[in-house]
PDB file of C-alpha atoms in Angstrom:
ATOM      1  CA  UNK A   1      11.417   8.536 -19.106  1.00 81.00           C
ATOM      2  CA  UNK A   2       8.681   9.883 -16.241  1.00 78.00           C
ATOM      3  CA  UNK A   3       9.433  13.091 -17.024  1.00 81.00           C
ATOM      4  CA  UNK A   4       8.713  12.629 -21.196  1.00 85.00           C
ATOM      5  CA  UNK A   5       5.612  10.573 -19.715  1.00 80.00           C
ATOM      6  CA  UNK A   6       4.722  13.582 -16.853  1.00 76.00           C
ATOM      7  CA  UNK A   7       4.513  16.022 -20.766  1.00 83.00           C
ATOM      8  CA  UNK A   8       3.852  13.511 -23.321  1.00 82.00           C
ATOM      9  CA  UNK A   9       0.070  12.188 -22.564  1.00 85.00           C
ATOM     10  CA  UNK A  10       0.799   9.513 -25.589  1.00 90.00           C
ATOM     11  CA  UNK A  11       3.611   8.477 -23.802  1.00 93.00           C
ATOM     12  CA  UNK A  12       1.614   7.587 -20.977  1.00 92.00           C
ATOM     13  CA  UNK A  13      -1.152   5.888 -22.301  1.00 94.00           C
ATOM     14  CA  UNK A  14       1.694   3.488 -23.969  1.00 95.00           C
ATOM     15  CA  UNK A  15       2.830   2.553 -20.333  1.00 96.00           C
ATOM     16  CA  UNK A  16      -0.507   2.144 -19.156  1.00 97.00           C
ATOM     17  CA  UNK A  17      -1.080  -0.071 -21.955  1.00 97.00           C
ATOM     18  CA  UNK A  18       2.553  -1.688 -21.234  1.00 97.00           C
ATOM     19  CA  UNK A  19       1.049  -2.956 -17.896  1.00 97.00           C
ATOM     20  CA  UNK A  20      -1.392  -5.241 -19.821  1.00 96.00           C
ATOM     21  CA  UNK A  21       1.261  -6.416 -22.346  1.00 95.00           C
ATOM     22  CA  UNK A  22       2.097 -10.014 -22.773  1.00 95.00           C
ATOM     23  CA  UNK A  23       6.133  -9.375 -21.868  1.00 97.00           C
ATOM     24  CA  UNK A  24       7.254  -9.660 -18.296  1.00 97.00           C
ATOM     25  CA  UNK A  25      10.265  -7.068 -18.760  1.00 97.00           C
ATOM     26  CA  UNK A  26       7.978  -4.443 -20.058  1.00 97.00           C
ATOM     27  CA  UNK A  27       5.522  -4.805 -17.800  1.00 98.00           C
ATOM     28  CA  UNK A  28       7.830  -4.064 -14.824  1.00 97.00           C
ATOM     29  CA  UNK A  29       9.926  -1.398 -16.861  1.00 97.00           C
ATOM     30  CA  UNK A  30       6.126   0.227 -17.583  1.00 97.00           C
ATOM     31  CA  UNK A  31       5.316  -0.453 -13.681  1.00 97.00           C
ATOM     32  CA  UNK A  32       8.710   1.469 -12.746  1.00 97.00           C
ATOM     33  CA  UNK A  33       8.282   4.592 -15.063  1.00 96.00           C
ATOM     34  CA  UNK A  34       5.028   4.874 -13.370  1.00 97.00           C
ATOM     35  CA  UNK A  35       5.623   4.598 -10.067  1.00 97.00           C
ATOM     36  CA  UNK A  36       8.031   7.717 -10.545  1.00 96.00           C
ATOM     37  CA  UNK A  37       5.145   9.570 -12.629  1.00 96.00           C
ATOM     38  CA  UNK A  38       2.872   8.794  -9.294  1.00 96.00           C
ATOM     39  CA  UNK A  39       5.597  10.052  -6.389  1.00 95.00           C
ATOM     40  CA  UNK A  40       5.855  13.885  -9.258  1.00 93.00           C
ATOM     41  CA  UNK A  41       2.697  13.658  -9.920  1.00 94.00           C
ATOM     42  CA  UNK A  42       0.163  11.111  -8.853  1.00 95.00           C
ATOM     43  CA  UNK A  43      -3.042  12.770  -9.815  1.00 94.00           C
ATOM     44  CA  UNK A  44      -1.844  12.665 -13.759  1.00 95.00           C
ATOM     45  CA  UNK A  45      -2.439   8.861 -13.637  1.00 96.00           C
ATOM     46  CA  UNK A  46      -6.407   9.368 -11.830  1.00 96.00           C
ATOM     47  CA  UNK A  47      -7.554   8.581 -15.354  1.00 96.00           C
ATOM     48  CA  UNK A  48      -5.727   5.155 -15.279  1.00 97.00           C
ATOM     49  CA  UNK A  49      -7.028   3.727 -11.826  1.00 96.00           C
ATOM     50  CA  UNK A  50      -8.869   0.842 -13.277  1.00 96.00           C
ATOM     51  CA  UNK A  51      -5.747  -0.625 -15.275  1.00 97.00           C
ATOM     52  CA  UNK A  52      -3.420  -0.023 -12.467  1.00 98.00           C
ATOM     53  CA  UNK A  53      -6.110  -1.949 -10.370  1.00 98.00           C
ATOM     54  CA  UNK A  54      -5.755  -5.041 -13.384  1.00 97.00           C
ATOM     55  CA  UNK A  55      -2.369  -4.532 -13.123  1.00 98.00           C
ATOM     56  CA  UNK A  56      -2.202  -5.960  -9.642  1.00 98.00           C
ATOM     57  CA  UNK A  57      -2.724  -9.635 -11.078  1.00 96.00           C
ATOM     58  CA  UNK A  58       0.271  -9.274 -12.894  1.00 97.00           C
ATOM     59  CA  UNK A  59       2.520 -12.907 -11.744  1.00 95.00           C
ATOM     60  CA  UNK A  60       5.497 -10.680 -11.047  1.00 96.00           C
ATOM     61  CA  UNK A  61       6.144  -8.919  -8.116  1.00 97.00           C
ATOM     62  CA  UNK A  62       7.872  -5.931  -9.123  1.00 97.00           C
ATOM     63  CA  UNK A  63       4.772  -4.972 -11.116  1.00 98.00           C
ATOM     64  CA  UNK A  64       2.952  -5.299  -8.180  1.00 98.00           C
ATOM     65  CA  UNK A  65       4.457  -3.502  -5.900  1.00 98.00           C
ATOM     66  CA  UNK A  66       5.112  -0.959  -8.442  1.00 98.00           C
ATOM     67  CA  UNK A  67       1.368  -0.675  -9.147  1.00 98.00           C
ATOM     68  CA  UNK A  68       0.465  -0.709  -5.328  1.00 98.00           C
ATOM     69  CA  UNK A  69       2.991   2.668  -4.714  1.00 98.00           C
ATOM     70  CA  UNK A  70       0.733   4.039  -7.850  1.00 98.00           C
ATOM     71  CA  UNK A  71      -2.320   3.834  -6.123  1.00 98.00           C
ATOM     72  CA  UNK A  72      -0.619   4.765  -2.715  1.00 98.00           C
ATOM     73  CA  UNK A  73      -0.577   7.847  -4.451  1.00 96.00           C
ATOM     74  CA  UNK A  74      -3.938   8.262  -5.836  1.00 97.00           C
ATOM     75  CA  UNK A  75      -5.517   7.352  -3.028  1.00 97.00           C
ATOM     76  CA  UNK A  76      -6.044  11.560  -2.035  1.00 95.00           C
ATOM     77  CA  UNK A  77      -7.239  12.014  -5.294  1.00 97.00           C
ATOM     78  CA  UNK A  78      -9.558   8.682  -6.428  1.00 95.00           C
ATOM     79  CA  UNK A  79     -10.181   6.726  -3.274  1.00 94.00           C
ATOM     80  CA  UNK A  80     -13.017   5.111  -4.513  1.00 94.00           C
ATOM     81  CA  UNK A  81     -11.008   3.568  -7.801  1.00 95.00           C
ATOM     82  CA  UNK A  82      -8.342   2.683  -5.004  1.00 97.00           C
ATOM     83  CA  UNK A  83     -11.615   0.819  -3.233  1.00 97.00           C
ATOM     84  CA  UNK A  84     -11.549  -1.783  -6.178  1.00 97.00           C
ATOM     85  CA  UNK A  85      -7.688  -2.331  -5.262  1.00 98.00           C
ATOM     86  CA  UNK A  86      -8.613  -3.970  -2.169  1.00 98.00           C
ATOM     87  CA  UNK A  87      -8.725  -7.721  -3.277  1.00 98.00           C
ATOM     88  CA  UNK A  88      -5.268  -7.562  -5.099  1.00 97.00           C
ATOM     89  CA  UNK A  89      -3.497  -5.821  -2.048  1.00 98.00           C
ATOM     90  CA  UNK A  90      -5.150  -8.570   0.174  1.00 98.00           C
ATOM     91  CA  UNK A  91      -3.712 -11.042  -2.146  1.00 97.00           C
ATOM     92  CA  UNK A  92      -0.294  -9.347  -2.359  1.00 97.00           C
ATOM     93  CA  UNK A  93      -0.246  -8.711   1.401  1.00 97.00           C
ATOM     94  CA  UNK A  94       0.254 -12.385   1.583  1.00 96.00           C
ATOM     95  CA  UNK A  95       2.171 -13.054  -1.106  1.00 95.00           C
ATOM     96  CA  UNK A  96       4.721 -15.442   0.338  1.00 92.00           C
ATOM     97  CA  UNK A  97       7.298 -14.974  -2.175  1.00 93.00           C
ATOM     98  CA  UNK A  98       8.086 -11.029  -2.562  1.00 95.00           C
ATOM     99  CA  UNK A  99       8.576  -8.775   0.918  1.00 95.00           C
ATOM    100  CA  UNK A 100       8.218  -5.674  -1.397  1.00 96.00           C
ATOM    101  CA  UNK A 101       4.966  -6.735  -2.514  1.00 97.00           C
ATOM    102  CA  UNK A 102       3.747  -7.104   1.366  1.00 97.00           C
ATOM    103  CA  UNK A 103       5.250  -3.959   2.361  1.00 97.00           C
ATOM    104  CA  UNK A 104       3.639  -1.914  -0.343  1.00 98.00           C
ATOM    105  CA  UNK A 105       0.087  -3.658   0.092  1.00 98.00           C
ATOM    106  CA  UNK A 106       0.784  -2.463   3.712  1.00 98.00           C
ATOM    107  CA  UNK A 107       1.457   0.625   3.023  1.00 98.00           C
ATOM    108  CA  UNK A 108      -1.935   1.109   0.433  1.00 98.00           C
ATOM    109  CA  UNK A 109      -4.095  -0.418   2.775  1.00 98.00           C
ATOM    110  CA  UNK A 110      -3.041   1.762   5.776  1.00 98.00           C
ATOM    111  CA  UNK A 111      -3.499   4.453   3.619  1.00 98.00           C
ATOM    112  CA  UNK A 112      -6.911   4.013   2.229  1.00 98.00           C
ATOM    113  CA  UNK A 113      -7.760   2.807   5.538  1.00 98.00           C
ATOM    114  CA  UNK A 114      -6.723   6.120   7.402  1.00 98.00           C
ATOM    115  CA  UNK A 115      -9.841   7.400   4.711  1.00 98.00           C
ATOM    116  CA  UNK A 116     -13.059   7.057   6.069  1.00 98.00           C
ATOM    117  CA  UNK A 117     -14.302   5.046   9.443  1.00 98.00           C
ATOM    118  CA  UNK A 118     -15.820   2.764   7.016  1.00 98.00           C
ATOM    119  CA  UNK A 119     -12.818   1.797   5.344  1.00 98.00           C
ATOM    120  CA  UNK A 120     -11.347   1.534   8.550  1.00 98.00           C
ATOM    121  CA  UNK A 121     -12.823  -0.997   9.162  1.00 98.00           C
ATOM    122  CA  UNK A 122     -12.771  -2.880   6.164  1.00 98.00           C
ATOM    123  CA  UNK A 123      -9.106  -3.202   5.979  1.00 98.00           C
ATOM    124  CA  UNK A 124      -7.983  -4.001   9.530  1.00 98.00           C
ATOM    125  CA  UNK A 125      -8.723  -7.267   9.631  1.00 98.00           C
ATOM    126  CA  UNK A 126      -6.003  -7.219   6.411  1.00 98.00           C
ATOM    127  CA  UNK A 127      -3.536  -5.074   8.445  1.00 98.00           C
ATOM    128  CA  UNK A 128      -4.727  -6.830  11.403  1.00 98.00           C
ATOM    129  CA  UNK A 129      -3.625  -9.792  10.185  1.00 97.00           C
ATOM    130  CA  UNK A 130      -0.375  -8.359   8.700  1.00 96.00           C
ATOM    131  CA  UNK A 131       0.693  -7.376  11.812  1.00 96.00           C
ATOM    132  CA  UNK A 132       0.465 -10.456  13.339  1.00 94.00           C
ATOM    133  CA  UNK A 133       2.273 -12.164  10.017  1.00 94.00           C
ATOM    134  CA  UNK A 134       5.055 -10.291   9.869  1.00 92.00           C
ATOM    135  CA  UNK A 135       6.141  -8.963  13.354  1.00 88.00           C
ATOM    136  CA  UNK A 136       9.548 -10.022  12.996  1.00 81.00           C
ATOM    137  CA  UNK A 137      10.361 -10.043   9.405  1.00 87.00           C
ATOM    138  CA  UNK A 138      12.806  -7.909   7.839  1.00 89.00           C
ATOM    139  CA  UNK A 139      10.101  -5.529   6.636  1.00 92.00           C
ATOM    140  CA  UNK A 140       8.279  -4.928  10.284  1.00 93.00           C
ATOM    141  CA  UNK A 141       9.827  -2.051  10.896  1.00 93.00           C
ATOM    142  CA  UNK A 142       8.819  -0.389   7.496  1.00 96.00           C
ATOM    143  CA  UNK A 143       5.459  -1.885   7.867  1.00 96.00           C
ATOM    144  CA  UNK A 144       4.705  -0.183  11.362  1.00 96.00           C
ATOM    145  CA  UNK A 145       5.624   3.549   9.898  1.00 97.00           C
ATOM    146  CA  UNK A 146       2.400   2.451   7.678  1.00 98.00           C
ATOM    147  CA  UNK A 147       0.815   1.630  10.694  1.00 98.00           C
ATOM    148  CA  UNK A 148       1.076   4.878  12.502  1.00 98.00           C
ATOM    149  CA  UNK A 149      -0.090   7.048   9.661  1.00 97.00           C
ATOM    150  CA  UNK A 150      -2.903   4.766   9.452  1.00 98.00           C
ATOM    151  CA  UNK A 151      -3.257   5.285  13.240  1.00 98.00           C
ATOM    152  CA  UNK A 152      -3.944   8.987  12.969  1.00 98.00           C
ATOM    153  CA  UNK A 153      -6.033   8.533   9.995  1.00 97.00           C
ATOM    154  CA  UNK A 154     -10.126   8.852  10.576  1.00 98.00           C
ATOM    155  CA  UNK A 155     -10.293   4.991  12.308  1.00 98.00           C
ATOM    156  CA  UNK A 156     -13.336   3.974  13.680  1.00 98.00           C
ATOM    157  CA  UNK A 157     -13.673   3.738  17.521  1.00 98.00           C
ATOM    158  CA  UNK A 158     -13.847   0.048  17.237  1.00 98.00           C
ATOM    159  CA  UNK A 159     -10.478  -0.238  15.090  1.00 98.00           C
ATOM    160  CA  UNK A 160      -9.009   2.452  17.124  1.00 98.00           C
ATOM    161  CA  UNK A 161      -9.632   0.090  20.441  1.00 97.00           C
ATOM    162  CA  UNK A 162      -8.520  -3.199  18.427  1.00 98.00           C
ATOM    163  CA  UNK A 163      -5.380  -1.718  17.324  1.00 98.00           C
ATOM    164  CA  UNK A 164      -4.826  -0.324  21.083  1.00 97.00           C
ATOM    165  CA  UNK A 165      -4.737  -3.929  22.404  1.00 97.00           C
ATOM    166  CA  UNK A 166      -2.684  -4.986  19.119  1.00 97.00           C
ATOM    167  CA  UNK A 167       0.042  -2.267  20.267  1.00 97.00           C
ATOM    168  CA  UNK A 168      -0.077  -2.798  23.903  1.00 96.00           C
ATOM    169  CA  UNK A 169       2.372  -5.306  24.276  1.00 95.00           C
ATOM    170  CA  UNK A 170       4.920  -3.725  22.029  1.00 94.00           C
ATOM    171  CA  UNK A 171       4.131  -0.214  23.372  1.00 95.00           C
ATOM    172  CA  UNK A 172       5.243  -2.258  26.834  1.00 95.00           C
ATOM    173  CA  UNK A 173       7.960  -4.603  26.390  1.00 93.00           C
ATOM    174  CA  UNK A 174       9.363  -3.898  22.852  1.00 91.00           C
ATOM    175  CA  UNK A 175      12.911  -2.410  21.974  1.00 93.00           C
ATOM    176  CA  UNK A 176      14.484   0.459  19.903  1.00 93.00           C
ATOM    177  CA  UNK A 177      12.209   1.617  16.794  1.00 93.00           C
ATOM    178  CA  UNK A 178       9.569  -1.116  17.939  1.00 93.00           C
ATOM    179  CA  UNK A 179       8.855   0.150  21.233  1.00 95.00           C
ATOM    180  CA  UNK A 180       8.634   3.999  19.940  1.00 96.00           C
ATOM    181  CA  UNK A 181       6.263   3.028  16.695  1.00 96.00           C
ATOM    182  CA  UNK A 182       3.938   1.210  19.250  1.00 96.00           C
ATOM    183  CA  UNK A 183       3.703   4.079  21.350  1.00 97.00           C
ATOM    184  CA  UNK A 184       3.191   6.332  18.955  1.00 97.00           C
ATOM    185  CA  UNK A 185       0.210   3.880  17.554  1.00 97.00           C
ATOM    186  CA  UNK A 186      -0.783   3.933  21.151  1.00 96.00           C
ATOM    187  CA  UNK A 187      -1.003   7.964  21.569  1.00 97.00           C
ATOM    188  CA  UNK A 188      -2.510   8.154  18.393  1.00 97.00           C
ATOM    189  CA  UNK A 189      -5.477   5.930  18.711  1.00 96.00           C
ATOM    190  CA  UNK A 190      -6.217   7.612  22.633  1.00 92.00           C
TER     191      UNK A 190
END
Protein backbone atom coordinates (compact mmCIF):
# COMPACT_ATOMS: atom_id res chain seq x y z
CA UNK A 1 0.00 0.00 0.00
CA UNK A 2 3.08 2.78 0.51
CA UNK A 3 4.34 1.95 -2.52
CA UNK A 4 0.68 2.58 -4.62
CA UNK A 5 0.65 5.75 -2.17
CA UNK A 6 4.72 6.66 -2.96
CA UNK A 7 2.98 6.73 -7.23
CA UNK A 8 -0.56 7.37 -6.72
CA UNK A 9 -0.76 11.19 -5.31
CA UNK A 10 -4.78 10.44 -4.89
CA UNK A 11 -3.91 7.69 -2.93
CA UNK A 12 -2.16 9.77 -0.61
CA UNK A 13 -4.26 12.53 -0.09
CA UNK A 14 -6.99 9.69 0.96
CA UNK A 15 -4.58 8.66 3.88
CA UNK A 16 -3.90 12.03 4.81
CA UNK A 17 -7.47 12.57 4.94
CA UNK A 18 -7.80 8.99 6.78
CA UNK A 19 -5.86 10.60 9.72
CA UNK A 20 -8.78 13.03 10.37
CA UNK A 21 -11.49 10.34 9.92
CA UNK A 22 -13.94 9.55 12.60
CA UNK A 23 -12.79 5.53 12.73
CA UNK A 24 -10.06 4.50 15.09
CA UNK A 25 -8.89 1.44 12.80
CA UNK A 26 -8.42 3.64 9.85
CA UNK A 27 -6.82 6.16 11.40
CA UNK A 28 -3.96 3.91 12.61
CA UNK A 29 -4.02 1.72 9.32
CA UNK A 30 -3.69 5.47 7.47
CA UNK A 31 -0.94 6.39 10.28
CA UNK A 32 0.98 2.99 9.37
CA UNK A 33 0.93 3.30 5.47
CA UNK A 34 2.44 6.59 6.15
CA UNK A 35 4.95 6.08 8.32
CA UNK A 36 6.42 3.61 5.59
CA UNK A 37 5.79 6.41 2.78
CA UNK A 38 8.02 8.78 5.30
CA UNK A 39 11.13 6.10 6.06
CA UNK A 40 11.06 5.70 1.28
CA UNK A 41 10.36 8.85 0.99
CA UNK A 42 9.71 11.45 3.60
CA UNK A 43 9.87 14.60 1.61
CA UNK A 44 6.63 13.31 -0.59
CA UNK A 45 4.49 13.98 2.55
CA UNK A 46 6.21 17.98 3.08
CA UNK A 47 2.89 19.05 1.62
CA UNK A 48 0.96 17.29 4.49
CA UNK A 49 2.90 18.70 7.64
CA UNK A 50 0.02 20.55 9.07
CA UNK A 51 -2.43 17.41 9.17
CA UNK A 52 0.22 15.14 10.40
CA UNK A 53 0.76 17.92 13.11
CA UNK A 54 -3.49 17.54 13.86
CA UNK A 55 -2.95 14.16 13.69
CA UNK A 56 -0.97 14.10 16.90
CA UNK A 57 -4.29 14.65 19.01
CA UNK A 58 -5.52 11.61 17.74
CA UNK A 59 -6.70 9.45 21.42
CA UNK A 60 -4.80 6.45 20.11
CA UNK A 61 -1.39 5.85 20.42
CA UNK A 62 -0.44 4.04 17.46
CA UNK A 63 -1.52 7.08 15.43
CA UNK A 64 0.65 8.97 17.36
CA UNK A 65 3.57 7.49 17.29
CA UNK A 66 3.01 6.73 13.76
CA UNK A 67 2.57 10.45 13.01
CA UNK A 68 5.63 11.44 15.25
CA UNK A 69 8.13 8.87 12.95
CA UNK A 70 6.38 11.03 9.93
CA UNK A 71 7.63 14.13 11.03
CA UNK A 72 10.95 12.50 12.32
CA UNK A 73 11.35 12.36 8.81
CA UNK A 74 10.44 15.67 7.56
CA UNK A 75 12.17 17.34 9.90
CA UNK A 76 15.44 17.81 7.06
CA UNK A 77 13.05 18.92 4.75
CA UNK A 78 10.16 21.27 6.72
CA UNK A 79 11.56 22.00 10.13
CA UNK A 80 9.58 24.84 10.63
CA UNK A 81 6.03 22.78 10.01
CA UNK A 82 7.80 20.20 12.44
CA UNK A 83 8.11 23.54 14.90
CA UNK A 84 4.20 23.45 15.28
CA UNK A 85 4.66 19.62 16.37
CA UNK A 86 6.19 20.65 19.48
CA UNK A 87 3.09 20.80 21.87
CA UNK A 88 1.74 17.30 20.77
CA UNK A 89 5.25 15.58 21.20
CA UNK A 90 5.42 17.33 24.68
CA UNK A 91 2.11 15.88 25.36
CA UNK A 92 2.96 12.43 23.96
CA UNK A 93 6.38 12.46 25.65
CA UNK A 94 4.38 12.03 28.75
CA UNK A 95 1.82 10.06 27.77
CA UNK A 96 1.62 7.59 30.62
CA UNK A 97 -0.12 4.94 28.84
CA UNK A 98 1.89 4.08 25.44
CA UNK A 99 6.03 3.63 25.67
CA UNK A 100 5.97 3.88 21.80
CA UNK A 101 4.42 7.12 21.91
CA UNK A 102 7.33 8.44 24.45
CA UNK A 103 10.00 6.91 22.53
CA UNK A 104 8.99 8.41 19.24
CA UNK A 105 8.29 12.01 20.80
CA UNK A 106 11.93 11.38 21.98
CA UNK A 107 13.19 10.63 19.09
CA UNK A 108 11.34 13.95 17.09
CA UNK A 109 12.32 16.19 19.63
CA UNK A 110 16.04 15.18 19.66
CA UNK A 111 15.87 15.53 16.20
CA UNK A 112 14.45 18.92 15.65
CA UNK A 113 16.42 19.87 18.54
CA UNK A 114 19.88 18.82 16.98
CA UNK A 115 18.42 21.85 14.28
CA UNK A 116 19.29 25.10 15.26
CA UNK A 117 20.83 26.46 18.83
CA UNK A 118 17.51 27.96 19.21
CA UNK A 119 15.62 24.94 19.10
CA UNK A 120 18.08 23.55 21.23
CA UNK A 121 17.07 25.08 23.60
CA UNK A 122 13.54 24.99 23.37
CA UNK A 123 13.24 21.33 23.62
CA UNK A 124 15.65 20.31 26.38
CA UNK A 125 13.81 21.11 29.07
CA UNK A 126 11.26 18.31 27.22
CA UNK A 127 14.19 15.86 26.74
CA UNK A 128 15.54 17.15 29.87
CA UNK A 129 12.83 16.07 31.58
CA UNK A 130 12.49 12.76 29.64
CA UNK A 131 15.60 11.75 30.70
CA UNK A 132 15.03 12.07 34.08
CA UNK A 133 11.35 10.21 33.57
CA UNK A 134 12.36 7.40 32.05
CA UNK A 135 15.97 6.37 33.05
CA UNK A 136 15.09 2.97 33.79
CA UNK A 137 12.18 2.08 31.73
CA UNK A 138 12.18 -0.44 29.15
CA UNK A 139 12.58 2.19 26.44
CA UNK A 140 15.87 4.09 28.04
CA UNK A 141 18.07 2.50 26.12
CA UNK A 142 16.28 3.40 22.75
CA UNK A 143 15.67 6.79 24.08
CA UNK A 144 19.49 7.60 24.73
CA UNK A 145 20.51 6.58 20.88
CA UNK A 146 18.03 9.77 20.37
CA UNK A 147 19.98 11.44 22.76
CA UNK A 148 23.35 11.17 21.20
CA UNK A 149 22.31 12.23 17.74
CA UNK A 150 20.78 15.07 19.39
CA UNK A 151 24.15 15.51 21.18
CA UNK A 152 26.10 16.12 18.00
CA UNK A 153 23.40 18.15 16.57
CA UNK A 154 24.02 22.25 16.53
CA UNK A 155 23.16 22.53 20.67
CA UNK A 156 23.64 25.62 22.21
CA UNK A 157 26.61 26.05 24.64
CA UNK A 158 24.22 26.28 27.46
CA UNK A 159 22.34 22.87 26.53
CA UNK A 160 25.58 21.40 25.58
CA UNK A 161 26.87 22.15 29.42
CA UNK A 162 23.32 21.05 30.94
CA UNK A 163 23.33 17.85 29.18
CA UNK A 164 27.19 17.37 30.27
CA UNK A 165 26.15 17.37 33.97
CA UNK A 166 22.89 15.26 32.95
CA UNK A 167 25.44 12.52 31.50
CA UNK A 168 28.07 12.73 34.06
CA UNK A 169 26.92 10.34 36.38
CA UNK A 170 26.06 7.71 33.86
CA UNK A 171 29.20 8.47 31.78
CA UNK A 172 30.81 7.48 35.50
CA UNK A 173 29.10 4.79 37.21
CA UNK A 174 26.66 3.29 34.61
CA UNK A 175 26.86 -0.30 32.99
CA UNK A 176 26.88 -1.98 29.50
CA UNK A 177 25.02 0.20 26.67
CA UNK A 178 24.32 2.92 29.48
CA UNK A 179 27.72 3.69 30.36
CA UNK A 180 28.93 3.81 26.48
CA UNK A 181 25.71 6.12 25.30
CA UNK A 182 26.69 8.54 28.20
CA UNK A 183 30.07 8.77 27.11
CA UNK A 184 29.45 9.18 23.86
CA UNK A 185 26.85 12.17 24.94
CA UNK A 186 29.78 13.25 26.98
CA UNK A 187 32.49 13.41 23.95
CA UNK A 188 30.01 14.84 21.90
CA UNK A 189 28.94 17.85 23.80
CA UNK A 190 33.09 18.66 24.71
Amino acid sequence: MADEALHDGSKLAELIEALSGGSRRTRQNAAQVLAAVAKERPDALVPYGTELVDALNRPEAQTRWECLDVLTGLVEFDSRVCDKAVPGAETALFDEESGPVRLAAMRFLCRLGATTENRSERVWPLIDEGIQCYHGDMEFQDMLVAVVDFSAGSLSSRVKGELAARMKFDAANGRGALKRRAAQILENVS
